[in-house]
PDB file of C-alpha atoms and ligand atoms in Angstrom:
ATOM      1  CA  UNK E 351     -59.141  50.240-276.686  1.00 97.00           C
ATOM      2  CA  UNK E 352     -59.701  53.560-274.958  1.00 98.00           C
ATOM      3  CA  UNK E 353     -58.091  56.635-276.473  1.00 98.00           C
ATOM      4  CA  UNK E 354     -57.952  60.130-275.019  1.00 98.00           C
ATOM      5  CA  UNK E 355     -57.422  62.776-277.689  1.00 98.00           C
ATOM      6  CA  UNK E 356     -56.517  66.285-276.553  1.00 98.00           C
ATOM      7  CA  UNK E 357     -58.727  65.881-273.496  1.00 98.00           C
ATOM      8  CA  UNK E 358     -58.940  68.997-271.354  1.00 98.00           C
ATOM      9  CA  UNK E 359     -60.890  70.127-268.327  1.00 98.00           C
ATOM     10  CA  UNK E 360     -61.548  73.465-266.680  1.00 98.00           C
ATOM     11  CA  UNK E 361     -63.731  74.209-263.703  1.00 97.00           C
ATOM     12  CA  UNK E 362     -64.930  77.754-264.321  1.00 95.00           C
ATOM     13  CA  UNK E 363     -61.830  79.678-265.315  1.00 95.00           C
ATOM     14  CA  UNK E 364     -59.430  77.221-263.652  1.00 96.00           C
ATOM     15  CA  UNK E 365     -57.769  74.759-266.002  1.00 97.00           C
ATOM     16  CA  UNK E 366     -57.079  71.498-264.150  1.00 97.00           C
ATOM     17  CA  UNK E 367     -56.204  69.411-267.224  1.00 98.00           C
ATOM     18  CA  UNK E 368     -54.632  71.476-270.019  1.00 97.00           C
ATOM     19  CA  UNK E 369     -54.430  68.668-272.600  1.00 97.00           C
ATOM     20  CA  UNK E 370     -53.947  64.934-272.382  1.00 98.00           C
ATOM     21  CA  UNK E 371     -53.374  62.333-275.092  1.00 98.00           C
ATOM     22  CA  UNK E 372     -53.280  58.698-274.056  1.00 98.00           C
ATOM     23  CA  UNK E 373     -53.815  55.235-275.549  1.00 98.00           C
ATOM     24  CA  UNK E 374     -55.054  52.373-273.384  1.00 98.00           C
ATOM     25  CA  UNK E 375     -54.897  48.970-275.026  1.00 98.00           C
ATOM     26  CA  UNK E 376     -57.372  46.140-274.480  1.00 98.00           C
ATOM     27  CA  UNK E 377     -56.508  44.073-271.433  1.00 98.00           C
ATOM     28  CA  UNK E 378     -53.980  46.540-270.108  1.00 98.00           C
ATOM     29  CA  UNK E 379     -53.702  47.387-266.415  1.00 98.00           C
ATOM     30  CA  UNK E 380     -53.081  51.116-266.439  1.00 98.00           C
ATOM     31  CA  UNK E 381     -52.344  53.025-263.243  1.00 98.00           C
ATOM     32  CA  UNK E 382     -52.687  56.803-262.921  1.00 97.00           C
ATOM     33  CA  UNK E 383     -50.408  58.168-260.214  1.00 95.00           C
ATOM     34  CA  UNK E 384     -49.600  61.665-259.083  1.00 93.00           C
ATOM     35  CA  UNK E 385     -49.963  63.994-256.125  1.00 91.00           C
ATOM     36  CA  UNK E 386     -53.245  65.048-254.588  1.00 92.00           C
ATOM     37  CA  UNK E 387     -55.096  67.464-256.825  1.00 95.00           C
ATOM     38  CA  UNK E 388     -53.202  66.593-260.034  1.00 96.00           C
ATOM     39  CA  UNK E 389     -56.417  65.537-261.778  1.00 97.00           C
ATOM     40  CA  UNK E 390     -56.477  61.727-261.466  1.00 96.00           C
ATOM     41  CA  UNK E 391     -60.100  61.465-260.351  1.00 95.00           C
ATOM     42  CA  UNK E 392     -61.235  64.111-262.793  1.00 97.00           C
ATOM     43  CA  UNK E 393     -59.630  62.211-265.662  1.00 97.00           C
ATOM     44  CA  UNK E 394     -61.185  58.924-264.555  1.00 97.00           C
ATOM     45  CA  UNK E 395     -64.594  60.548-264.140  1.00 96.00           C
ATOM     46  CA  UNK E 396     -64.360  61.976-267.656  1.00 98.00           C
ATOM     47  CA  UNK E 397     -63.590  58.507-269.031  1.00 98.00           C
ATOM     48  CA  UNK E 398     -66.565  57.131-267.071  1.00 96.00           C
ATOM     49  CA  UNK E 399     -68.822  59.897-268.350  1.00 96.00           C
ATOM     50  CA  UNK E 400     -69.455  61.334-264.882  1.00 95.00           C
ATOM     51  CA  UNK E 401     -67.780  64.611-265.801  1.00 96.00           C
ATOM     52  CA  UNK E 402     -68.074  66.589-269.056  1.00 96.00           C
ATOM     53  CA  UNK E 403     -64.994  67.285-271.138  1.00 98.00           C
ATOM     54  CA  UNK E 404     -64.022  70.894-271.729  1.00 98.00           C
ATOM     55  CA  UNK E 405     -62.239  69.866-274.925  1.00 98.00           C
ATOM     56  CA  UNK E 406     -61.040  66.856-276.858  1.00 98.00           C
ATOM     57  CA  UNK E 407     -62.486  63.390-277.342  1.00 98.00           C
ATOM     58  CA  UNK E 408     -62.733  60.027-275.617  1.00 98.00           C
ATOM     59  CA  UNK E 409     -62.824  57.185-278.130  1.00 98.00           C
ATOM     60  CA  UNK E 410     -63.806  53.702-276.962  1.00 97.00           C
ATOM     61  CA  UNK E 411     -63.353  50.852-279.433  1.00 96.00           C
ATOM     62  CA  UNK E 412     -63.166  53.298-282.306  1.00 96.00           C
ATOM     63  CA  UNK E 413     -66.306  55.208-281.387  1.00 97.00           C
ATOM     64  CA  UNK E 414     -66.397  58.758-280.065  1.00 98.00           C
ATOM     65  CA  UNK E 415     -68.032  58.378-276.648  1.00 97.00           C
ATOM     66  CA  UNK E 416     -67.301  61.913-275.391  1.00 97.00           C
ATOM     67  CA  UNK E 417     -70.980  62.795-275.120  1.00 95.00           C
ATOM     68  CA  UNK E 418     -72.350  59.321-274.370  1.00 96.00           C
ATOM     69  CA  UNK E 419     -74.149  58.617-271.067  1.00 95.00           C
ATOM     70  CA  UNK E 420     -72.105  56.636-268.500  1.00 93.00           C
ATOM     71  CA  UNK E 421     -74.305  53.531-268.807  1.00 89.00           C
ATOM     72  CA  UNK E 422     -73.748  53.413-272.572  1.00 93.00           C
ATOM     73  CA  UNK E 423     -69.955  53.359-272.358  1.00 96.00           C
ATOM     74  CA  UNK E 424     -69.665  49.758-271.180  1.00 94.00           C
ATOM     75  CA  UNK E 425     -67.360  50.647-268.298  1.00 96.00           C
ATOM     76  CA  UNK E 426     -67.751  49.860-264.585  1.00 93.00           C
ATOM     77  CA  UNK E 427     -66.509  52.243-261.943  1.00 91.00           C
ATOM     78  CA  UNK E 428     -65.509  51.033-258.457  1.00 89.00           C
ATOM     79  CA  UNK E 429     -65.517  53.804-255.893  1.00 77.00           C
ATOM     80  CA  UNK E 430     -63.375  54.223-252.813  1.00 68.00           C
ATOM     81  CA  UNK E 431     -66.508  54.618-250.692  1.00 66.00           C
ATOM     82  CA  UNK E 432     -68.077  51.346-251.923  1.00 69.00           C
ATOM     83  CA  UNK E 433     -71.529  52.968-252.214  1.00 81.00           C
ATOM     84  CA  UNK E 434     -73.325  49.738-251.254  1.00 92.00           C
ATOM     85  CA  UNK E 435     -77.022  49.653-250.375  1.00 94.00           C
ATOM     86  CA  UNK E 436     -77.136  49.050-246.610  1.00 94.00           C
ATOM     87  CA  UNK E 437     -80.643  47.533-246.587  1.00 96.00           C
ATOM     88  CA  UNK E 438     -79.844  44.963-249.289  1.00 96.00           C
ATOM     89  CA  UNK E 439     -77.995  41.684-248.898  1.00 97.00           C
ATOM     90  CA  UNK E 440     -74.644  41.095-250.569  1.00 97.00           C
ATOM     91  CA  UNK E 441     -76.539  39.101-253.193  1.00 98.00           C
ATOM     92  CA  UNK E 442     -78.967  41.979-253.729  1.00 97.00           C
ATOM     93  CA  UNK E 443     -76.155  44.486-254.011  1.00 96.00           C
ATOM     94  CA  UNK E 444     -74.276  42.472-256.620  1.00 96.00           C
ATOM     95  CA  UNK E 445     -77.472  41.653-258.531  1.00 97.00           C
ATOM     96  CA  UNK E 446     -78.702  45.236-258.500  1.00 94.00           C
ATOM     97  CA  UNK E 447     -77.297  46.483-261.838  1.00 90.00           C
ATOM     98  CA  UNK E 448     -78.569  43.345-263.585  1.00 93.00           C
ATOM     99  CA  UNK E 449     -82.061  43.788-262.140  1.00 94.00           C
ATOM    100  CA  UNK E 450     -82.018  47.386-263.356  1.00 90.00           C
ATOM    101  CA  UNK E 451     -81.117  45.988-266.780  1.00 87.00           C
ATOM    102  CA  UNK E 452     -84.201  43.786-266.626  1.00 91.00           C
ATOM    103  CA  UNK E 453     -82.263  40.521-266.984  1.00 93.00           C
ATOM    104  CA  UNK E 454     -84.062  37.307-266.059  1.00 95.00           C
ATOM    105  CA  UNK E 455     -83.655  35.670-262.679  1.00 96.00           C
ATOM    106  CA  UNK E 456     -81.666  32.617-263.787  1.00 96.00           C
ATOM    107  CA  UNK E 457     -79.146  34.699-265.742  1.00 96.00           C
ATOM    108  CA  UNK E 458     -78.769  37.063-262.794  1.00 97.00           C
ATOM    109  CA  UNK E 459     -78.294  34.175-260.384  1.00 97.00           C
ATOM    110  CA  UNK E 460     -75.513  32.636-262.470  1.00 96.00           C
ATOM    111  CA  UNK E 461     -73.629  35.905-262.853  1.00 95.00           C
ATOM    112  CA  UNK E 462     -73.932  36.762-259.149  1.00 97.00           C
ATOM    113  CA  UNK E 463     -72.716  33.323-258.084  1.00 96.00           C
ATOM    114  CA  UNK E 464     -69.832  33.364-260.571  1.00 93.00           C
ATOM    115  CA  UNK E 465     -68.732  36.784-259.312  1.00 93.00           C
ATOM    116  CA  UNK E 466     -69.100  35.706-255.668  1.00 94.00           C
ATOM    117  CA  UNK E 467     -66.990  32.664-256.426  1.00 91.00           C
ATOM    118  CA  UNK E 468     -64.192  34.701-258.017  1.00 88.00           C
ATOM    119  CA  UNK E 469     -64.226  37.094-255.059  1.00 89.00           C
ATOM    120  CA  UNK E 470     -64.572  34.563-252.232  1.00 88.00           C
ATOM    121  CA  UNK E 471     -67.944  35.961-251.214  1.00 94.00           C
ATOM    122  CA  UNK E 472     -70.009  32.801-251.585  1.00 96.00           C
ATOM    123  CA  UNK E 473     -70.490  32.424-247.838  1.00 96.00           C
ATOM    124  CA  UNK E 474     -71.517  36.034-247.373  1.00 97.00           C
ATOM    125  CA  UNK E 475     -74.302  36.400-249.922  1.00 98.00           C
ATOM    126  CA  UNK E 476     -77.049  36.662-247.276  1.00 97.00           C
ATOM    127  CA  UNK E 477     -75.298  39.249-245.148  1.00 97.00           C
ATOM    128  CA  UNK E 478     -75.841  42.964-245.229  1.00 96.00           C
ATOM    129  CA  UNK E 479     -72.958  45.374-245.888  1.00 94.00           C
ATOM    130  CA  UNK E 480     -72.979  46.441-242.219  1.00 94.00           C
ATOM    131  CA  UNK E 481     -72.061  42.867-241.248  1.00 95.00           C
ATOM    132  CA  UNK E 482     -68.932  42.800-243.430  1.00 93.00           C
ATOM    133  CA  UNK E 483     -65.327  43.894-243.016  1.00 89.00           C
ATOM    134  CA  UNK E 484     -63.928  46.719-245.115  1.00 86.00           C
ATOM    135  CA  UNK E 485     -62.196  44.301-247.463  1.00 87.00           C
ATOM    136  CA  UNK E 486     -65.341  42.238-247.909  1.00 90.00           C
ATOM    137  CA  UNK E 487     -67.326  45.373-248.667  1.00 91.00           C
ATOM    138  CA  UNK E 488     -64.764  46.368-251.241  1.00 89.00           C
ATOM    139  CA  UNK E 489     -65.110  42.932-252.842  1.00 91.00           C
ATOM    140  CA  UNK E 490     -68.885  43.366-253.015  1.00 94.00           C
ATOM    141  CA  UNK E 491     -68.364  46.676-254.805  1.00 92.00           C
ATOM    142  CA  UNK E 492     -66.045  44.914-257.259  1.00 92.00           C
ATOM    143  CA  UNK E 493     -68.596  42.093-257.635  1.00 93.00           C
ATOM    144  CA  UNK E 494     -71.219  44.601-258.623  1.00 93.00           C
ATOM    145  CA  UNK E 495     -68.831  45.870-261.297  1.00 92.00           C
ATOM    146  CA  UNK E 496     -67.907  42.369-262.529  1.00 92.00           C
ATOM    147  CA  UNK E 497     -71.465  41.171-263.205  1.00 93.00           C
ATOM    148  CA  UNK E 498     -71.927  43.865-265.797  1.00 90.00           C
ATOM    149  CA  UNK E 499     -69.079  42.324-267.813  1.00 91.00           C
ATOM    150  CA  UNK E 500     -67.635  45.722-268.658  1.00 94.00           C
ATOM    151  CA  UNK E 501     -65.078  46.527-271.354  1.00 96.00           C
ATOM    152  CA  UNK E 502     -63.018  48.116-268.607  1.00 97.00           C
ATOM    153  CA  UNK E 503     -62.998  48.590-264.859  1.00 96.00           C
ATOM    154  CA  UNK E 504     -62.276  52.035-263.488  1.00 97.00           C
ATOM    155  CA  UNK E 505     -60.981  52.147-259.925  1.00 95.00           C
ATOM    156  CA  UNK E 506     -60.528  55.354-257.940  1.00 93.00           C
ATOM    157  CA  UNK E 507     -58.264  54.631-254.965  1.00 91.00           C
ATOM    158  CA  UNK E 508     -60.281  51.539-254.051  1.00 87.00           C
ATOM    159  CA  UNK E 509     -58.002  50.544-251.193  1.00 87.00           C
ATOM    160  CA  UNK E 510     -57.370  53.855-249.484  1.00 84.00           C
ATOM    161  CA  UNK E 511     -59.932  53.165-246.732  1.00 80.00           C
ATOM    162  CA  UNK E 512     -58.383  49.824-245.791  1.00 80.00           C
ATOM    163  CA  UNK E 513     -55.648  49.159-243.248  1.00 83.00           C
ATOM    164  CA  UNK E 514     -52.159  48.298-244.496  1.00 84.00           C
ATOM    165  CA  UNK E 515     -52.443  44.507-244.189  1.00 82.00           C
ATOM    166  CA  UNK E 516     -55.789  44.366-245.936  1.00 83.00           C
ATOM    167  CA  UNK E 517     -54.541  46.717-248.621  1.00 86.00           C
ATOM    168  CA  UNK E 518     -51.764  44.251-249.411  1.00 88.00           C
ATOM    169  CA  UNK E 519     -54.254  41.401-249.741  1.00 86.00           C
ATOM    170  CA  UNK E 520     -56.687  43.335-251.871  1.00 86.00           C
ATOM    171  CA  UNK E 521     -53.853  44.488-254.115  1.00 91.00           C
ATOM    172  CA  UNK E 522     -53.066  40.851-254.855  1.00 91.00           C
ATOM    173  CA  UNK E 523     -56.738  40.023-255.317  1.00 89.00           C
ATOM    174  CA  UNK E 524     -57.285  42.783-257.849  1.00 93.00           C
ATOM    175  CA  UNK E 525     -54.144  41.743-259.760  1.00 94.00           C
ATOM    176  CA  UNK E 526     -55.414  38.182-259.684  1.00 92.00           C
ATOM    177  CA  UNK E 527     -58.801  39.314-260.948  1.00 92.00           C
ATOM    178  CA  UNK E 528     -57.067  41.035-263.833  1.00 95.00           C
ATOM    179  CA  UNK E 529     -55.219  37.848-264.706  1.00 94.00           C
ATOM    180  CA  UNK E 530     -58.455  35.864-264.609  1.00 92.00           C
ATOM    181  CA  UNK E 531     -60.704  38.253-266.513  1.00 92.00           C
ATOM    182  CA  UNK E 532     -58.075  39.917-268.714  1.00 95.00           C
ATOM    183  CA  UNK E 533     -60.296  42.989-268.800  1.00 97.00           C
ATOM    184  CA  UNK E 534     -58.809  46.463-269.148  1.00 98.00           C
ATOM    185  CA  UNK E 535     -58.349  48.156-265.789  1.00 98.00           C
ATOM    186  CA  UNK E 536     -57.690  51.811-265.138  1.00 98.00           C
ATOM    187  CA  UNK E 537     -56.636  52.290-261.567  1.00 97.00           C
ATOM    188  CA  UNK E 538     -56.043  55.556-259.728  1.00 96.00           C
ATOM    189  CA  UNK E 539     -53.787  55.618-256.705  1.00 93.00           C
ATOM    190  CA  UNK E 540     -51.177  57.733-255.046  1.00 86.00           C
ATOM    191  CA  UNK E 541     -49.531  54.649-253.603  1.00 88.00           C
ATOM    192  CA  UNK E 542     -46.171  53.877-255.252  1.00 89.00           C
ATOM    193  CA  UNK E 543     -46.284  50.231-254.244  1.00 90.00           C
ATOM    194  CA  UNK E 544     -49.693  49.695-255.822  1.00 93.00           C
ATOM    195  CA  UNK E 545     -48.513  51.403-258.990  1.00 94.00           C
ATOM    196  CA  UNK E 546     -45.243  49.477-259.237  1.00 94.00           C
ATOM    197  CA  UNK E 547     -46.712  46.062-258.478  1.00 94.00           C
ATOM    198  CA  UNK E 548     -50.044  46.183-260.302  1.00 96.00           C
ATOM    199  CA  UNK E 549     -49.452  48.189-263.467  1.00 97.00           C
ATOM    200  CA  UNK E 550     -48.613  47.103-266.978  1.00 98.00           C
ATOM    201  CA  UNK E 551     -48.399  50.808-267.721  1.00 98.00           C
ATOM    202  CA  UNK E 552     -48.019  53.716-265.324  1.00 98.00           C
ATOM    203  CA  UNK E 553     -49.175  57.211-266.231  1.00 98.00           C
ATOM    204  CA  UNK E 554     -47.463  59.782-264.021  1.00 97.00           C
ATOM    205  CA  UNK E 555     -49.565  62.931-263.743  1.00 96.00           C
ATOM    206  CA  UNK E 556     -48.505  66.307-262.430  1.00 96.00           C
ATOM    207  CA  UNK E 557     -50.800  69.336-262.381  1.00 96.00           C
ATOM    208  CA  UNK E 558     -53.069  67.910-265.079  1.00 97.00           C
ATOM    209  CA  UNK E 559     -50.246  66.937-267.434  1.00 97.00           C
ATOM    210  CA  UNK E 560     -48.631  63.604-268.204  1.00 98.00           C
ATOM    211  CA  UNK E 561     -45.012  63.631-267.032  1.00 97.00           C
ATOM    212  CA  UNK E 562     -44.248  60.156-268.352  1.00 97.00           C
ATOM    213  CA  UNK E 563     -45.910  56.928-269.467  1.00 98.00           C
ATOM    214  CA  UNK E 564     -44.214  53.549-269.303  1.00 97.00           C
ATOM    215  CA  UNK E 565     -43.940  50.185-267.640  1.00 97.00           C
ATOM    216  CA  UNK E 566     -42.926  50.174-263.966  1.00 96.00           C
ATOM    217  CA  UNK E 567     -39.435  49.011-264.947  1.00 95.00           C
ATOM    218  CA  UNK E 568     -39.033  51.658-267.659  1.00 96.00           C
ATOM    219  CA  UNK E 569     -40.019  54.427-265.265  1.00 95.00           C
ATOM    220  CA  UNK E 570     -37.825  53.057-262.527  1.00 94.00           C
ATOM    221  CA  UNK E 571     -34.780  52.750-264.776  1.00 94.00           C
ATOM    222  CA  UNK E 572     -35.298  55.796-266.953  1.00 95.00           C
ATOM    223  CA  UNK E 573     -37.354  58.404-265.127  1.00 95.00           C
ATOM    224  CA  UNK E 574     -37.586  61.426-267.415  1.00 95.00           C
ATOM    225  CA  UNK E 575     -37.119  63.915-264.588  1.00 95.00           C
ATOM    226  CA  UNK E 576     -36.800  64.327-260.845  1.00 93.00           C
ATOM    227  CA  UNK E 577     -40.546  64.465-260.380  1.00 93.00           C
ATOM    228  CA  UNK E 578     -41.011  61.015-261.906  1.00 94.00           C
ATOM    229  CA  UNK E 579     -37.977  59.664-260.077  1.00 93.00           C
ATOM    230  CA  UNK E 580     -39.346  60.967-256.806  1.00 89.00           C
ATOM    231  CA  UNK E 581     -42.739  59.507-257.412  1.00 84.00           C
ATOM    232  CA  UNK E 582     -41.559  56.137-258.568  1.00 84.00           C
ATOM    233  CA  UNK E 583     -38.890  55.892-255.914  1.00 78.00           C
ATOM    234  CA  UNK E 584     -35.959  55.525-258.297  1.00 70.00           C
ATOM    235  CA  UNK E 585     -32.498  55.922-256.845  1.00 71.00           C
ATOM    236  CA  UNK E 586     -31.132  59.308-257.898  1.00 57.00           C
TER     237      UNK E 586
HETATM  238  P1  ATP C 774     -56.590  63.193-254.882  1.00 80.90           P
HETATM  239  O1  ATP C 774     -55.346  62.355-254.962  1.00 80.90           O
HETATM  240  O2  ATP C 774     -56.567  64.116-253.699  1.00 80.90           O
HETATM  241  O3  ATP C 774     -57.849  62.403-254.976  1.00 80.90           O
HETATM  242  P2  ATP C 774     -56.882  63.978-257.677  1.00 80.90           P
HETATM  243  O4  ATP C 774     -55.606  63.849-258.448  1.00 80.90           O
HETATM  244  O5  ATP C 774     -57.888  62.916-257.824  1.00 80.90           O
HETATM  245  O6  ATP C 774     -56.528  64.224-256.133  1.00 80.90           O
HETATM  246  P3  ATP C 774     -58.946  65.707-258.692  1.00 80.90           P
HETATM  247  O7  ATP C 774     -60.004  65.336-257.741  1.00 80.90           O
HETATM  248  O8  ATP C 774     -59.052  65.204-260.073  1.00 80.90           O
HETATM  249  O9  ATP C 774     -57.499  65.379-258.097  1.00 80.90           O
HETATM  250  O10 ATP C 774     -58.903  67.288-258.742  1.00 80.90           O
HETATM  251  C1  ATP C 774     -58.066  67.995-259.651  1.00 80.90           C
HETATM  252  C2  ATP C 774     -58.244  69.495-259.425  1.00 80.90           C
HETATM  253  O11 ATP C 774     -59.544  69.870-259.825  1.00 80.90           O
HETATM  254  C3  ATP C 774     -58.116  69.901-257.963  1.00 80.90           C
HETATM  255  O12 ATP C 774     -57.436  71.120-257.908  1.00 80.90           O
HETATM  256  C4  ATP C 774     -59.552  70.061-257.517  1.00 80.90           C
HETATM  257  O13 ATP C 774     -59.665  71.018-256.498  1.00 80.90           O
HETATM  258  C5  ATP C 774     -60.236  70.518-258.784  1.00 80.90           C
HETATM  259  N1  ATP C 774     -61.648  70.103-258.838  1.00 80.90           N
HETATM  260  C6  ATP C 774     -62.102  68.821-258.867  1.00 80.90           C
HETATM  261  N2  ATP C 774     -63.441  68.788-258.946  1.00 80.90           N
HETATM  262  C7  ATP C 774     -63.842  70.090-258.971  1.00 80.90           C
HETATM  263  C8  ATP C 774     -65.121  70.731-259.064  1.00 80.90           C
HETATM  264  N3  ATP C 774     -66.256  70.028-259.167  1.00 80.90           N
HETATM  265  N4  ATP C 774     -65.134  72.077-259.064  1.00 80.90           N
HETATM  266  C9  ATP C 774     -64.003  72.798-258.995  1.00 80.90           C
HETATM  267  N5  ATP C 774     -62.769  72.258-258.916  1.00 80.90           N
HETATM  268  C10 ATP C 774     -62.693  70.927-258.908  1.00 80.90           C
HETATM  269 MG1   MG C 775     -58.886  61.678-256.462  1.00 80.90          MG
END
């Protein structure tokens, strides 16, 4: 499990996250939603270890990881901008974190091929990122996260660069991936449809505070206030 205890963040004198408490259970698909600037990425980056906390603790599987390096947290982050290596093949890109780990060739090969299989990339392993569509590139980025067998995947608006049709497909693929792997996923979006269709649990953020946490149905039926209702699209 991943637990946020009184987590806060300020940049200089500006407080962007006053204080957040949140429990994320193993295997849960948790979606952070909220308007631009409400602190979604900052919160995700703090969980990943890419941003220091100003206060509070992040506890992963019972251990305080607040000051642990990103690589030690056992989490894999998938960025919106893919961040693939253009000069490497798809295979090389997916294998990269395992090579850095110093794993042996046979083990790497199996993990890369398993990931490619799950993501329908088997026929593209020799291509370079520049020879792929946006959706394929996004799948490579996810493949690179999968091979590390993380405790949780962290996604920051992974589909926002894709066109509407592709976004729909990738939404289903990521949900499917979650069903297959049953790994915890924390997914940031400002897309209501993604939140409502993918989440086990939605966390509605507003100006660095949690407005409400609940299943899509709970939030839809019982939004705590107009802000949540507006964001979730409940009838008022
Ligand atoms: P979006 O939906 O646009 O991606 P977000 O919810 O992810 O927004 P964050 O990127 O977490 O929002 O930013 C939260 C607030 O913190 C914003 O007001 C932003 O300007 C501020 N902020 C983020 N990073 C920094 C930084 N390095 N220095 C100063 N302020 C920052
Ligand atoms: Mg963001």
